[in-house]
Structure formats: C-alpha cells, structure tokens
C-alpha cells in the first residue's frame, strides 16, 4: 500500500470466505473516498466488477479550484449565475448545494477550494466572516477538501488595524500571525492564502519598496505552524505600459518580477503561474517562468471558466490546450523538463506542487451553463490527478458518465469535444495572435483593435507593413531570451518557429509564407471559413442524437450550438474583414468581402428603420446596421430574385442585454417565424452596443422561396421609459418626469438577412 500514499487507493476483485467481494483499500479516509468514487464511475460505465485491479494515486499534491466570487455574490468572469456562496445567510443557513458541489469536486479528485476572488476584499478576514468560512469548511471537510482564502495584500491596513501595510513592519507581521491563529482555531485544516498583488491596479509590496518575496513570506511564516501554504500569483504586471515603446512587453513581466527572487521564498510559498505569459488566450506559448524558478515550488493556473474562450456559450474543451501546455518540454539546461514534471516538483526536486483552475461555477442548476462545459471541470480534475491521462480516455469517460453508454452518443460527443479547441482557435485568433476579442469589454466577441494603442499590453501590432509582436532577442523585446536556450533558439528563428505561435513572437508581412506553404493572410481567411463551418456542423451532429438524449438537455444544448454557429460567423467575418482591409490582400477563393447570398438591412426597402454605424466597423456587415425608434415597429422588405427552392433564411440582428425586441419574418405577407430578442447572456455586463458581442443569428430552416417573393422582416423595439426626479426633469426642483435613457433601449436592430448558406438546398 506504500505506493498509494496519503491519497491513493486500490480497487480489487477478490474473495472473502469464498464469496466474491470488491475491495477498496487506502491509507486514509480520503483515499477510500477516491476509491469509492472510482468504483462508482466504473460501474456506471458498465465495467464488470469481477476483474478489478486498479492501483492509483494523484501525481499532484495540490489540486485546487479558484473561485473568483465576490462578497455580493457577483463573480468576476462567471457565466452561470450568481455565486453559490450565500455569505449573507452564512453561517446560519448552509445551502445543501455546498454538499452537492463538494461531492462533485471530490469525485474528480479536487482537494482544495479558494472561496473568493483573487481581487480580494479584506472583509473575509473579519471575525464574522471567518465564522462563515468555517461553516463552508465544515461541509467540505468530509470530502477531503480544504478551504483557502484569497487575501488582500494590505488587509491589516485596509481594516484599520495597523498604520501601514509594509510586510516588514512588526505590527503587520504580528497581525498576520494573530490572524492565522484565529483562522486555524475556527478551521483547523485551513489550506492557506492566495495572493494577487502589484497587478492590474491592485496594491502590492512595491508601494513600500518591498518584493513579492517579502509579501509572501510574512504570510507564509504565519501559516507555517499549521502547515498552511501561500499561493502567490506570478500574474504581476503593469497595465500602464507605453505602447510607443517597442521594447515594452507585458509577456516579460513574470520572469522580470520573479526570477531574481528564486530561493528567497519560505518553503511553504508556491508561485502560481498562469499557463501562458499573457492571460488565458486561445493559444499562447507556455510561460517561461516555469523554467526560471529552480528553488521554489510551482503551481500551474488554468481557467475552466471560459473567459476568453466563449464564456460557456461556445463549446471549447480546454483540456486539449492544457495538455499541450503540460507536455511542453522547457529543456532547462538542455534536459527533459516538461511543465507537468516541473509542477509535480519532480524536475527541480521540490517537496510540493500544484494544479489550480479558476472555475467560477454559479447558481445555474448545471453549474456552468453549457451542458458541455462540465467536461472542462471534469478534465481539469483528471489532469490534476494525472497529467499523463489520455485526452481520449478523459472525454470518453466524461461523456459516458454524463450522457450514458450509447456508442453513437459517445462517439459523436467525444469527437466534437476533442476537436473543439482547435475549432474555436481557428475562427477567433490563430497563429498566436491572441484571441482578438474586445479586451476592453467583457472578452466575449471580436473587437480586434481594442488590444492596441493602450496600456494593457495585449498588443499584436497590426500595421500596414505586417502584424505580430517582435519578441526576438535580435530586434524585439527580448522576451524570447527568457526561455531556456533550446526553446529560445526554436522561437527566435523564423525557420523553426511553429506556425501556431508565429505572431506571438514575430512581426511578419501579411503575405509571409508559413511552414504550411500558405501565405499568412490566406491561411487566416481559410482557418476562419473552416472553423466557422466546423462550428456549424455541431448542429446536425447533435441533431443526429435527438432520440437518444433527454429533451431538456437536448433542447438546451441545441440552442447553444445554434448560437455558436451564428456567433462563429460573426467572428469569421470580423476577423477576415479586418485582415482584408489592413493587408489589402484579396482572398484567393473570393469569399472575404463578397456575400452574394446576403441582403444588407440598410439596402432593403425600409418602413421606419434608420441606418446606423456599427463600432468597431468589422463587427457589422458593411459596417452598418439599422435601428427602429418607432414604438409601433418598423419593416424591412425585399423582393427576391432567386431560383425556386428551399433555403435557410438567417436573420443577423443584435440582441442587447436589457431589452426584448420582437421580430417577425414573413413571406408574401404570411409570417414564417416570430421571436423575441430576450437574451441576457453573456451575463458578465449589460452591453448596449451593436457589436461583435451582441450580434446574434436566427436561422429559419428549409423555407420554400421563389423569384418574386416578398420577404419582410418586422422589428418592434423595446423602448423603456425611466422615471427620474429632480431639476433635470423640467428645470423645476422636486419635479419628476419620464425620459428615455438611451442605454436602456433596444431598437430592434438588424444587420442583414442571408439566404443559404449554400444557396438552394433542395431545388424544386
Ligand atoms: C484577467 C481577468 C481579470 C482577472 C485577472 C487575474 O485579467 O480578466 O478579471 O482579475 O485575469 O487573473 O487576476
């Protein structure tokens, strides 16, 4: 049993007094629990119990989920409703959902949960709140899960209990020691602290001329007597970089801030490193910080919450990306040193290591909104247990446990999930350019130039002459020099830099010839058409399973796949249009900028609609859309000149967060579809813009049409009057009035109508 260690287990089919029995053996309660969950999973997959022989133990000591939940139940980057932690009713009322969550997490091997946002409030450290944390910890404990807390670096000062936040000040040191004693009295198995400091405007040790090691060590010393740890985040960077400085580079920040501190941290400090040097993009190179800390335990941080990867409205199975990161061999000192072995502590002989995921489940019944998104949480748990587990096995097990053992269901879902990261990457930002989302909004739809010309440093430097960040040592920011020699050489040379990371490392002309043989811009055009088509194909693949899936989950998933298919076209067109304009290079296949099946709303005959600009221009077809400001509604009509046949008719409109406009599509005066634009998702923020985040598609399938038919779209806006008080109402103090607040209106906006996508489907 030695190999099982503290958390592993053995499952065996054996005999007891002549009777066949199933044995679960472990060195701890936690091991028995994991063994029991494994047994249940095997039974659910129909495994015979007569020949069990499973010996398993986790490879990583810390398998921790980060919640970015705030005290008011909002969640930073949460896409499935409010926080599950009802802090106001704790500790008196303990929601049974906590137990469900603990059970689900334990079943995938999670052994720690950081309860609150990395951008932390100091309120959690007050006695009243510690009692609340203790109530959650009591639910988690039987499931082998320790609770952790994100702490505000200068909490004692913030709470008014010291006169400084300087981590070397004796008052501050004493405060943290007393606080740790208090926490452990309430929560004897408390896991420790997570810290985000000196980043994105958060205060940090630098304001006192101190280092991250000073800040981490004061906390670590306070926790050490209780075996608690500090997960100090390597995500420390300046978000006011100078765009004009060609040497400025956010990607450098991790190594620049931490490498010189290697060896200066207490033993119970773990540096928590985001997988890539920027921020959870669809693809980034692996952070070079993994190779720069030889004397400090490390944890990798990934994001199950799909912040930049479709916010649980697009299906994107992220374990494919994570395993690509874990398998990357950093070649430290020219030796085999894949990230997965660095974070287990093996490569640099560290006593501990960790695998952390930001998860942000919410109050929605299925935790993460998209029925397919739980596969990300499941896959995280499996890779944190064993980073070498095969992706095929992980997804197949998830599919069977979630959707049953029907071979067609399993084959179909497994294949869709396995390909989905590459599909998403190909219709968003390929070639390492970054996700190309609106980084100044809520990171969901395309908003290409939002990344440029500001202090955030997510630049890709798309200019007339070419695109990409020159991060070479020879002529660029020197970032590449932060990698160990072999990797640095590979990335520095255009001859060996992989196509899928090219624009992360190099500035190249748009017609630059890739290793694939294609010109860069043509490859981008093609990838976007292929990716959008692959996303559209999820719909018929899902429909092929209709009789085998329960109606509730079938319909919900179907609607999301339809949405994704439409939104992938928004992405495709925005990015292709932008590249077409900046490069001036035509698509050799003639698709970009030519939409023969598309009827622009602004070119249709209108009854009341008015033309408006879409900003940024590339997120609206032709840069324009139409809006209706008339209470009774407006119409768009067109007379078709098409061969008779059955068509898919797609209406591209904008669904704004707060309003509920109504649309009706008619042919020759007879309505064929009516729907409400009632989406309140993505839920991160109300957005009142017509742009790539709100652009939405409704497709009416197999509509019989012929030349001369009149197609009419009627839109009825949702105009909201707001009651307000005071002088503004009429110039009279104390008066009140009604006004139309422009940001609350949804003017039944329309971008275009498209017939097709491939012309007549079944010509008559
Ligand atoms: C991203 C994210 C923020 C978050 C930050 C972090 O920048 O957009 O919401 O706070 O990551 O990891 O701290």
PDB file of N, CA and C in Angstrom, residues 31-76:
ATOM      1  N   UNK A  31      -8.382   8.586   0.672  1.00  0.00           N
ATOM      2  CA  UNK A  31      -8.087   7.561  -0.339  1.00  0.00           C
ATOM      3  C   UNK A  31      -9.287   6.655  -0.548  1.00  0.00           C
ATOM      4  N   UNK A  32      -9.947   6.286   0.561  1.00  0.00           N
ATOM      5  CA  UNK A  32     -11.131   5.417   0.440  1.00  0.00           C
ATOM      6  C   UNK A  32     -12.231   6.121  -0.353  1.00  0.00           C
ATOM      7  N   UNK A  33     -12.369   7.416  -0.081  1.00  0.00           N
ATOM      8  CA  UNK A  33     -13.391   8.188  -0.791  1.00  0.00           C
ATOM      9  C   UNK A  33     -13.095   8.196  -2.301  1.00  0.00           C
ATOM     10  N   UNK A  34     -11.843   8.473  -2.648  1.00  0.00           N
ATOM     11  CA  UNK A  34     -11.499   8.484  -4.082  1.00  0.00           C
ATOM     12  C   UNK A  34     -11.707   7.100  -4.701  1.00  0.00           C
ATOM     13  N   UNK A  35     -11.381   6.070  -3.929  1.00  0.00           N
ATOM     14  CA  UNK A  35     -11.577   4.700  -4.426  1.00  0.00           C
ATOM     15  C   UNK A  35     -13.057   4.425  -4.662  1.00  0.00           C
ATOM     16  N   UNK A  36     -13.897   4.901  -3.727  1.00  0.00           N
ATOM     17  CA  UNK A  36     -15.335   4.673  -3.871  1.00  0.00           C
ATOM     18  C   UNK A  36     -15.881   5.400  -5.100  1.00  0.00           C
ATOM     19  N   UNK A  37     -15.417   6.626  -5.299  1.00  0.00           N
ATOM     20  CA  UNK A  37     -15.879   7.363  -6.493  1.00  0.00           C
ATOM     21  C   UNK A  37     -15.432   6.655  -7.776  1.00  0.00           C
ATOM     22  N   UNK A  38     -14.218   6.141  -7.754  1.00  0.00           N
ATOM     23  CA  UNK A  38     -13.741   5.447  -8.967  1.00  0.00           C
ATOM     24  C   UNK A  38     -14.598   4.198  -9.240  1.00  0.00           C
ATOM     25  N   UNK A  39     -14.906   3.499  -8.155  1.00  0.00           N
ATOM     26  CA  UNK A  39     -15.716   2.289  -8.322  1.00  0.00           C
ATOM     27  C   UNK A  39     -17.080   2.646  -8.923  1.00  0.00           C
ATOM     28  N   UNK A  40     -17.682   3.692  -8.391  1.00  0.00           N
ATOM     29  CA  UNK A  40     -18.990   4.111  -8.918  1.00  0.00           C
ATOM     30  C   UNK A  40     -18.890   4.473 -10.397  1.00  0.00           C
ATOM     31  N   UNK A  41     -17.814   5.168 -10.753  1.00  0.00           N
ATOM     32  CA  UNK A  41     -17.650   5.576 -12.152  1.00  0.00           C
ATOM     33  C   UNK A  41     -17.498   4.350 -13.047  1.00  0.00           C
ATOM     34  N   UNK A  42     -16.757   3.370 -12.581  1.00  0.00           N
ATOM     35  CA  UNK A  42     -16.575   2.161 -13.392  1.00  0.00           C
ATOM     36  C   UNK A  42     -17.897   1.422 -13.547  1.00  0.00           C
ATOM     37  N   UNK A  43     -18.654   1.360 -12.441  1.00  0.00           N
ATOM     38  CA  UNK A  43     -19.950   0.680 -12.522  1.00  0.00           C
ATOM     39  C   UNK A  43     -20.871   1.392 -13.503  1.00  0.00           C
ATOM     40  N   UNK A  44     -20.840   2.722 -13.443  1.00  0.00           N
ATOM     41  CA  UNK A  44     -21.729   3.480 -14.332  1.00  0.00           C
ATOM     42  C   UNK A  44     -21.364   3.291 -15.799  1.00  0.00           C
ATOM     43  N   UNK A  45     -20.110   2.969 -16.039  1.00  0.00           N
ATOM     44  CA  UNK A  45     -19.700   2.713 -17.422  1.00  0.00           C
ATOM     45  C   UNK A  45     -19.878   1.243 -17.804  1.00  0.00           C
ATOM     46  N   UNK A  46     -20.483   0.479 -16.892  1.00  0.00           N
ATOM     47  CA  UNK A  46     -20.776  -0.911 -17.217  1.00  0.00           C
ATOM     48  C   UNK A  46     -19.586  -1.843 -17.100  1.00  0.00           C
ATOM     49  N   UNK A  47     -18.553  -1.448 -16.365  1.00  0.00           N
ATOM     50  CA  UNK A  47     -17.376  -2.318 -16.192  1.00  0.00           C
ATOM     51  C   UNK A  47     -17.756  -3.507 -15.315  1.00  0.00           C
ATOM     52  N   UNK A  48     -17.346  -4.720 -15.677  1.00  0.00           N
ATOM     53  CA  UNK A  48     -17.629  -5.851 -14.789  1.00  0.00           C
ATOM     54  C   UNK A  48     -16.820  -5.719 -13.496  1.00  0.00           C
ATOM     55  N   UNK A  49     -17.416  -6.118 -12.389  1.00  0.00           N
ATOM     56  CA  UNK A  49     -16.723  -5.976 -11.106  1.00  0.00           C
ATOM     57  C   UNK A  49     -15.872  -7.196 -10.765  1.00  0.00           C
ATOM     58  N   UNK A  50     -15.859  -8.174 -11.681  1.00  0.00           N
ATOM     59  CA  UNK A  50     -15.198  -9.438 -11.353  1.00  0.00           C
ATOM     60  C   UNK A  50     -13.684  -9.404 -11.543  1.00  0.00           C
ATOM     61  N   UNK A  51     -13.161  -8.404 -12.260  1.00  0.00           N
ATOM     62  CA  UNK A  51     -11.717  -8.443 -12.542  1.00  0.00           C
ATOM     63  C   UNK A  51     -11.058  -7.095 -12.260  1.00  0.00           C
ATOM     64  N   UNK A  52     -11.480  -6.462 -11.171  1.00  0.00           N
ATOM     65  CA  UNK A  52     -10.909  -5.136 -10.888  1.00  0.00           C
ATOM     66  C   UNK A  52      -9.490  -5.245 -10.344  1.00  0.00           C
ATOM     67  N   UNK A  53      -8.642  -4.406 -10.857  1.00  0.00           N
ATOM     68  CA  UNK A  53      -7.269  -4.362 -10.333  1.00  0.00           C
ATOM     69  C   UNK A  53      -6.725  -2.953 -10.613  1.00  0.00           C
ATOM     70  N   UNK A  54      -7.166  -2.002  -9.810  1.00  0.00           N
ATOM     71  CA  UNK A  54      -6.806  -0.600 -10.048  1.00  0.00           C
ATOM     72  C   UNK A  54      -5.932  -0.119  -8.895  1.00  0.00           C
ATOM     73  N   UNK A  55      -4.765   0.390  -9.221  1.00  0.00           N
ATOM     74  CA  UNK A  55      -3.889   0.982  -8.202  1.00  0.00           C
ATOM     75  C   UNK A  55      -3.638   2.412  -8.665  1.00  0.00           C
ATOM     76  N   UNK A  56      -4.056   3.374  -7.891  1.00  0.00           N
ATOM     77  CA  UNK A  56      -3.940   4.741  -8.402  1.00  0.00           C
ATOM     78  C   UNK A  56      -3.657   5.723  -7.257  1.00  0.00           C
ATOM     79  N   UNK A  57      -2.932   6.775  -7.606  1.00  0.00           N
ATOM     80  CA  UNK A  57      -2.637   7.831  -6.625  1.00  0.00           C
ATOM     81  C   UNK A  57      -2.392   9.123  -7.391  1.00  0.00           C
ATOM     82  N   UNK A  58      -2.757  10.266  -6.798  1.00  0.00           N
ATOM     83  CA  UNK A  58      -2.588  11.524  -7.541  1.00  0.00           C
ATOM     84  C   UNK A  58      -1.122  11.907  -7.683  1.00  0.00           C
ATOM     85  N   UNK A  59      -0.795  12.505  -8.818  1.00  0.00           N
ATOM     86  CA  UNK A  59       0.590  12.933  -9.049  1.00  0.00           C
ATOM     87  C   UNK A  59       0.857  14.330  -8.487  1.00  0.00           C
ATOM     88  N   UNK A  60      -0.196  15.126  -8.328  1.00  0.00           N
ATOM     89  CA  UNK A  60      -0.007  16.472  -7.798  1.00  0.00           C
ATOM     90  C   UNK A  60      -0.584  16.581  -6.407  1.00  0.00           C
ATOM     91  N   UNK A  61       0.149  17.252  -5.535  1.00  0.00           N
ATOM     92  CA  UNK A  61      -0.337  17.333  -4.149  1.00  0.00           C
ATOM     93  C   UNK A  61      -1.496  18.301  -4.019  1.00  0.00           C
ATOM     94  N   UNK A  62      -1.389  19.451  -4.676  1.00  0.00           N
ATOM     95  CA  UNK A  62      -2.445  20.449  -4.533  1.00  0.00           C
ATOM     96  C   UNK A  62      -3.282  20.475  -5.800  1.00  0.00           C
ATOM     97  N   UNK A  63      -4.550  20.176  -5.656  1.00  0.00           N
ATOM     98  CA  UNK A  63      -5.485  20.190  -6.797  1.00  0.00           C
ATOM     99  C   UNK A  63      -6.621  21.128  -6.388  1.00  0.00           C
ATOM    100  N   UNK A  64      -6.425  22.365  -6.748  1.00  0.00           N
ATOM    101  CA  UNK A  64      -7.193  23.448  -6.103  1.00  0.00           C
ATOM    102  C   UNK A  64      -8.019  24.229  -7.123  1.00  0.00           C
ATOM    103  N   UNK A  65      -9.258  24.519  -6.755  1.00  0.00           N
ATOM    104  CA  UNK A  65     -10.120  25.362  -7.591  1.00  0.00           C
ATOM    105  C   UNK A  65     -10.140  26.784  -7.035  1.00  0.00           C
ATOM    106  N   UNK A  66      -9.995  27.735  -7.923  1.00  0.00           N
ATOM    107  CA  UNK A  66     -10.104  29.143  -7.531  1.00  0.00           C
ATOM    108  C   UNK A  66     -11.473  29.666  -7.931  1.00  0.00           C
ATOM    109  N   UNK A  67     -12.194  30.152  -6.958  1.00  0.00           N
ATOM    110  CA  UNK A  67     -13.447  30.856  -7.271  1.00  0.00           C
ATOM    111  C   UNK A  67     -13.122  32.341  -7.307  1.00  0.00           C
ATOM    112  N   UNK A  68     -13.647  33.032  -8.279  1.00  0.00           N
ATOM    113  CA  UNK A  68     -13.449  34.479  -8.315  1.00  0.00           C
ATOM    114  C   UNK A  68     -14.739  35.164  -7.850  1.00  0.00           C
ATOM    115  N   UNK A  69     -15.251  34.687  -6.714  1.00  0.00           N
ATOM    116  CA  UNK A  69     -16.547  35.144  -6.209  1.00  0.00           C
ATOM    117  C   UNK A  69     -16.364  36.328  -5.254  1.00  0.00           C
ATOM    118  N   UNK A  70     -17.274  37.251  -5.355  1.00  0.00           N
ATOM    119  CA  UNK A  70     -17.218  38.451  -4.518  1.00  0.00           C
ATOM    120  C   UNK A  70     -18.240  38.364  -3.385  1.00  0.00           C
ATOM    121  N   UNK A  71     -18.065  39.188  -2.337  1.00  0.00           N
ATOM    122  CA  UNK A  71     -18.999  39.131  -1.197  1.00  0.00           C
ATOM    123  C   UNK A  71     -20.459  39.354  -1.603  1.00  0.00           C
ATOM    124  N   UNK A  72     -20.711  40.162  -2.656  1.00  0.00           N
ATOM    125  CA  UNK A  72     -22.105  40.437  -3.043  1.00  0.00           C
ATOM    126  C   UNK A  72     -22.673  39.374  -3.991  1.00  0.00           C
ATOM    127  N   UNK A  73     -21.999  38.273  -4.126  1.00  0.00           N
ATOM    128  CA  UNK A  73     -22.392  37.122  -4.956  1.00  0.00           C
ATOM    129  C   UNK A  73     -22.183  37.358  -6.450  1.00  0.00           C
ATOM    130  N   UNK A  74     -21.631  38.509  -6.814  1.00  0.00           N
ATOM    131  CA  UNK A  74     -21.231  38.640  -8.214  1.00  0.00           C
ATOM    132  C   UNK A  74     -19.955  37.810  -8.380  1.00  0.00           C
ATOM    133  N   UNK A  75     -19.653  37.472  -9.623  1.00  0.00           N
ATOM    134  CA  UNK A  75     -18.451  36.661  -9.881  1.00  0.00           C
ATOM    135  C   UNK A  75     -17.665  37.333 -10.989  1.00  0.00           C
ATOM    136  N   UNK A  76     -16.393  37.570 -10.751  1.00  0.00           N
ATOM    137  CA  UNK A  76     -15.559  38.079 -11.831  1.00  0.00           C
ATOM    138  C   UNK A  76     -15.357  36.939 -12.820  1.00  0.00           C
TER     139      UNK A  76
END
